[in-house]
mmCIF file of C-alpha atoms in Angstrom:
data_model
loop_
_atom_site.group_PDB
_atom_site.id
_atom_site.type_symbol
_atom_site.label_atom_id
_atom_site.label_comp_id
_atom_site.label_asym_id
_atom_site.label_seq_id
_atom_site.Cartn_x
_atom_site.Cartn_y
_atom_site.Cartn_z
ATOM 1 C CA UNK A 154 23.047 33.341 -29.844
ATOM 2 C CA UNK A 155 24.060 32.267 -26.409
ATOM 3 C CA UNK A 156 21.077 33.864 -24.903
ATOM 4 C CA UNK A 157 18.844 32.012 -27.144
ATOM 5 C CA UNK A 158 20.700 28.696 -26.446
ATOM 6 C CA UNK A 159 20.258 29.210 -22.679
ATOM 7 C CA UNK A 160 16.717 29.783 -22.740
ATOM 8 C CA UNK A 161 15.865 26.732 -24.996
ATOM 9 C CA UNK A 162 18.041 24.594 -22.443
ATOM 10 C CA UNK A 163 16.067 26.172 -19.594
ATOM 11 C CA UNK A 164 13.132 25.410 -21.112
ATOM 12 C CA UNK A 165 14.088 21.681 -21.571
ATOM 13 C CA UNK A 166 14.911 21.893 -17.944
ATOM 14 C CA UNK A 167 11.695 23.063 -16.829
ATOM 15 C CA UNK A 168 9.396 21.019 -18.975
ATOM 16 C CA UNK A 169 11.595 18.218 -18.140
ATOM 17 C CA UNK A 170 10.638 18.801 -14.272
ATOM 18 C CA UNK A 171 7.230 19.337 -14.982
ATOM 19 C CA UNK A 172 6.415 16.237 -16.557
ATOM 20 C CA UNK A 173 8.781 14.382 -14.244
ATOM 21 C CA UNK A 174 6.447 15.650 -11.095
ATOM 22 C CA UNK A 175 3.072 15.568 -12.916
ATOM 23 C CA UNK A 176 3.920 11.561 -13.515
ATOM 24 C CA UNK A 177 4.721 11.219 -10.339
ATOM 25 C CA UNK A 178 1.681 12.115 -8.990
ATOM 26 C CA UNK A 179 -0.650 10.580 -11.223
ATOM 27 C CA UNK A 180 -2.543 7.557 -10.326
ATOM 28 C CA UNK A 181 -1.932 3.794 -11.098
ATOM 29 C CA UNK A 182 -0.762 2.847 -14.647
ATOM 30 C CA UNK A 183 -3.116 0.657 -17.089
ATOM 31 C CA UNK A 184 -1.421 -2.940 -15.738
ATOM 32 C CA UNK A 185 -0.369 -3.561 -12.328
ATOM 33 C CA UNK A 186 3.320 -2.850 -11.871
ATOM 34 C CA UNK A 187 4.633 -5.713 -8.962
ATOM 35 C CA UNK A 188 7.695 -3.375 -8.676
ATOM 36 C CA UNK A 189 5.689 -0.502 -7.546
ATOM 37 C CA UNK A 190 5.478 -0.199 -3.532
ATOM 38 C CA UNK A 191 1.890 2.044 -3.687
ATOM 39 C CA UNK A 192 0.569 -1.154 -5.852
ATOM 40 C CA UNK A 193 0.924 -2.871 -2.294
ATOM 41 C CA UNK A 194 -1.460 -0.861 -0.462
ATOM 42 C CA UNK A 195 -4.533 0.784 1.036
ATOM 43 C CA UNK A 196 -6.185 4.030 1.976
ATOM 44 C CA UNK A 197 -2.908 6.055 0.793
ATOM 45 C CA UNK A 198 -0.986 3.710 2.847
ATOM 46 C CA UNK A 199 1.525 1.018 1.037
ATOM 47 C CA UNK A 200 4.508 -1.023 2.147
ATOM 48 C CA UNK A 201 7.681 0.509 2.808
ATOM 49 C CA UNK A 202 6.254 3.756 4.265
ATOM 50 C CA UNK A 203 6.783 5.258 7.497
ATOM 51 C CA UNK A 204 4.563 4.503 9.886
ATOM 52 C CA UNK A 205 3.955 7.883 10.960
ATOM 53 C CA UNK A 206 3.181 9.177 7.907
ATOM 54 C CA UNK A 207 0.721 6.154 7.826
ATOM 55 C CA UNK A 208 -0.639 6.935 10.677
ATOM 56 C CA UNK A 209 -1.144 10.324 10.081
ATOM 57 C CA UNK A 210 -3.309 9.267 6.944
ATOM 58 C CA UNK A 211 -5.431 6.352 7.332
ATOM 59 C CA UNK A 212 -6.014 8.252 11.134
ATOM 60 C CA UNK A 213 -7.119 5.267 12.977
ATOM 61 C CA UNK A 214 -9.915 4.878 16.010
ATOM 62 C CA UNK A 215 -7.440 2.798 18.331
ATOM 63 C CA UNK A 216 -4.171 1.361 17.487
ATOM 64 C CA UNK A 217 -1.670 -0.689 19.660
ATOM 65 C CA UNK A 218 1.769 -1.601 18.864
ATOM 66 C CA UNK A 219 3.681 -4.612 20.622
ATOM 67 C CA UNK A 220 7.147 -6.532 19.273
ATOM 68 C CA UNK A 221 6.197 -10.193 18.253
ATOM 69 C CA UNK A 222 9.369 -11.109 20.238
ATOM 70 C CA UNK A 223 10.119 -9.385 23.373
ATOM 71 C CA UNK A 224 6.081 -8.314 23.725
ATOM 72 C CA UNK A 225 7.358 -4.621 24.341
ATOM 73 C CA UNK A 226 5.141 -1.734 23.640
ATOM 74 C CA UNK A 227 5.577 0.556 20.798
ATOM 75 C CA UNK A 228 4.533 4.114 20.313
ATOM 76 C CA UNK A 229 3.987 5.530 17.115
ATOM 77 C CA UNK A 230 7.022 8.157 17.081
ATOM 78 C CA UNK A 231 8.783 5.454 18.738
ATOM 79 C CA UNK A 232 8.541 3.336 15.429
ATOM 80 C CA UNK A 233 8.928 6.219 13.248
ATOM 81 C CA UNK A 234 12.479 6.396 14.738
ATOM 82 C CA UNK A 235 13.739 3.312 13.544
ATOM 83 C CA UNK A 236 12.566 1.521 16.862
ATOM 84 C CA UNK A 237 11.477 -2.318 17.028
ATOM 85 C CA UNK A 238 12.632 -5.047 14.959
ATOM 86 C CA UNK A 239 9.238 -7.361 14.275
ATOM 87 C CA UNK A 240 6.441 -4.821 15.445
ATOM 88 C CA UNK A 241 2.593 -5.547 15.209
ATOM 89 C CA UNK A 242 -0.083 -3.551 15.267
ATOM 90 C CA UNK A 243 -4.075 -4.138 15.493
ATOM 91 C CA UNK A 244 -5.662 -0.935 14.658
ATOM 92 C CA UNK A 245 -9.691 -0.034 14.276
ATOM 93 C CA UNK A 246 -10.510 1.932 11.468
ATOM 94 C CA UNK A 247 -13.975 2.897 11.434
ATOM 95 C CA UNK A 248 -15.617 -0.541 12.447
ATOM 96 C CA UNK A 249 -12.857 -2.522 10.528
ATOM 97 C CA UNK A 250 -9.685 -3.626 12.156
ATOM 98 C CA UNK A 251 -6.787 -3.639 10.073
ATOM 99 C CA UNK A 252 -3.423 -5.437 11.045
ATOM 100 C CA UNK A 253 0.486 -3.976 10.361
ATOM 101 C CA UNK A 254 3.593 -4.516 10.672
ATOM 102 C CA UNK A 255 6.467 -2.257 11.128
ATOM 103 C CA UNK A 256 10.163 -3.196 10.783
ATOM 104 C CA UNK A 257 12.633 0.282 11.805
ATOM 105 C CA UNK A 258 9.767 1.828 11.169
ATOM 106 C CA UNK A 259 8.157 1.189 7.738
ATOM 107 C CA UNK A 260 5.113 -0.934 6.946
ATOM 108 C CA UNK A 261 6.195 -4.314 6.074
ATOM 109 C CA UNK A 262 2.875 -5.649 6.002
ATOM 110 C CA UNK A 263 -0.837 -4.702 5.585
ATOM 111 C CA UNK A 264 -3.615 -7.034 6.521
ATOM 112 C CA UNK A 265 -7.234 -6.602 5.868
ATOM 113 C CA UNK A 266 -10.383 -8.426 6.613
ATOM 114 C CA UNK A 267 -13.844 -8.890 8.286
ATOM 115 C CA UNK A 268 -14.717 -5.638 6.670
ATOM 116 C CA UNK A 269 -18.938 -4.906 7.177
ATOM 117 C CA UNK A 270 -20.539 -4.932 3.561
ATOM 118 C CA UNK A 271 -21.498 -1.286 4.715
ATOM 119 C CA UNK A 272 -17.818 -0.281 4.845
ATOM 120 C CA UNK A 273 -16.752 -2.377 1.553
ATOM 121 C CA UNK A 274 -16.135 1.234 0.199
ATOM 122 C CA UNK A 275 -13.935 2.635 2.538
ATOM 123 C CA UNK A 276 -11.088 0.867 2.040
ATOM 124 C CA UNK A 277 -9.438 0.457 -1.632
ATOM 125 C CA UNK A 278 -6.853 -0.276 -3.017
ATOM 126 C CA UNK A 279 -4.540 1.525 -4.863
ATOM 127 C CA UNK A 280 -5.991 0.540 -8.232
ATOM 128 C CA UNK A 281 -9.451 0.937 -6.701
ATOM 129 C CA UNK A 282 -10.493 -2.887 -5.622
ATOM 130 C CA UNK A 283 -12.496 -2.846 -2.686
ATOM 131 C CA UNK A 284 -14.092 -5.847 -0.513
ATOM 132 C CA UNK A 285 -16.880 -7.743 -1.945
ATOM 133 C CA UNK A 286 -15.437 -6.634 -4.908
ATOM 134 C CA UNK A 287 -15.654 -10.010 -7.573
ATOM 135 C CA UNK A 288 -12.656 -12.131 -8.968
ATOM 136 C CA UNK A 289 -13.759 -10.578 -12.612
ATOM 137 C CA UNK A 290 -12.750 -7.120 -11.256
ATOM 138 C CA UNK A 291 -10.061 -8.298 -9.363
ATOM 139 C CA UNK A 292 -8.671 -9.463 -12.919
ATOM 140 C CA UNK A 293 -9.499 -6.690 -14.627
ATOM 141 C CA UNK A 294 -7.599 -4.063 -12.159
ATOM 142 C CA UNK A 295 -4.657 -6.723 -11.325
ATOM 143 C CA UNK A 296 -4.569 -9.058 -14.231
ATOM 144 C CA UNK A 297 -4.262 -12.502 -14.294
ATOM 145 C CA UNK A 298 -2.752 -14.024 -10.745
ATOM 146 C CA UNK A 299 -2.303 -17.272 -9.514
ATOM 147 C CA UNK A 300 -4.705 -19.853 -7.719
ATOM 148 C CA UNK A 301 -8.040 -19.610 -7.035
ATOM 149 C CA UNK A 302 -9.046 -19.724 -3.461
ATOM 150 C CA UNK A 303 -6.164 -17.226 -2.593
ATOM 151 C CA UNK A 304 -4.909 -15.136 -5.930
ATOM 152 C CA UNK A 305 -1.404 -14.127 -5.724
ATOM 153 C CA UNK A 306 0.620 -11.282 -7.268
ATOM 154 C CA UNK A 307 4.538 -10.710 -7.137
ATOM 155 C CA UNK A 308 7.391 -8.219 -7.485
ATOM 156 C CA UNK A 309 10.902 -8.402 -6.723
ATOM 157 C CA UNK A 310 10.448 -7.112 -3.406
ATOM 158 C CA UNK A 311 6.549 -7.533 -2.401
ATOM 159 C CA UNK A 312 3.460 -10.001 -2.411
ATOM 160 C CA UNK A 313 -0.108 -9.389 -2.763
ATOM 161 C CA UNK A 314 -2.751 -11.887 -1.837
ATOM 162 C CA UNK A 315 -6.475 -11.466 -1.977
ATOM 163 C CA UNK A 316 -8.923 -14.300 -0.483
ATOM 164 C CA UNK A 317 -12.860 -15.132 -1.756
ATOM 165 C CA UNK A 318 -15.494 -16.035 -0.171
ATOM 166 C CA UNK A 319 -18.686 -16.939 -2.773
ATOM 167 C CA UNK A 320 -16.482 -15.173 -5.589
ATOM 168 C CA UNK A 321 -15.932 -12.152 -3.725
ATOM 169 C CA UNK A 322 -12.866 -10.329 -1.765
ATOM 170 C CA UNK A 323 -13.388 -11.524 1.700
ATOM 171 C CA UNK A 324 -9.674 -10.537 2.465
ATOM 172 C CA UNK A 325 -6.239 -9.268 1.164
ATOM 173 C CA UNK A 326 -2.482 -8.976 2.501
ATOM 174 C CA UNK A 327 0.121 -7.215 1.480
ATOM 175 C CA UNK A 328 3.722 -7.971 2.203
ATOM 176 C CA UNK A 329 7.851 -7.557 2.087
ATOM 177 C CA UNK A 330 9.492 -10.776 0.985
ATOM 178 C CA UNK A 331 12.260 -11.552 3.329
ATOM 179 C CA UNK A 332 16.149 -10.151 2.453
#
């Protein structure tokens, strides 16, 4: 009888570890979840990752690194090690330059614009919105948000903003509210 009892309880165990990883690897939900970081991202990359780890990912062309403040340079594995307070970074991804910043090193902010039409699909979203994408899908991936012009989600802890030009993404920024 006690064998039997362990090996039900260690197969609750397991099953409950399997489906604990295979949800955590599974893409977005249905709705848009403002309390999920990866909602506030791009490319693999979201707010409140490491920067080398971001790095390492979205592998960009050229990237430089300078404190808003005190207009010192940053290396990546600098950052990664908790280095630099308000850190910004202008990097070229493909043909597209894409602006970050770092605080102790984790993304704080994502910015994105200026993207050519012929590189609209390079750079999505994590539920899948791209640029030039229209305010209809932009609803239908992120729900209802707020203004027109400049449609705004929020969490607890993030922002998300996406601009239109002609009904169409022309921009989007993702950020940390202030502590």
């Amino acid at each position: 009888m006690m064998w039997k009892c362990l090996r039900m309880t260690a197969f609750w165990v397991l099953t409950t570890v399997v489906l604990v990883a295979c949800s955590a690897q599974s893409g977005p939900t249905a709705t848009f979840d403002p309390e999920n970081q990866k909602e506030y991202g791009v490319n693999g990359i979201y707010l409140g990752q490491n920067i080398k780890e971001a790095m390492d990912i979205l592998k960009p062309t050229k990237a430089d690194f300078m404190d808003m403040v005190t207009r010192q340079s940053y290396s990546v594995e600098q950052m990664a090690q908790g280095e630099g307070e308000a850190v910004m970074g202008m990097l070229l991804v493909g043909q597209s330059q894409m602006m970050i910043k770092v605080h102790k090193g984790e993304l704080t902010s994502i910015m994105l614009g200026g993207v050519p039409r012929e590189d609209a699909q390079k750079f999505k979203t994590y539920r899948g919105l791209t640029m030039f994408d229209s305010a209809r899908q932009l609803e239908k991936l992120y729900g209802k948000g707020v203004d027109e012009q400049e449609v705004v989600y929020e969490g607890s802890k993030y922002t998300a903003h996406f601009g239109f030009v002609d009904n169409q993404v022309a921009w989007f920024r993702f950020d940390r509210k202030s502590s």
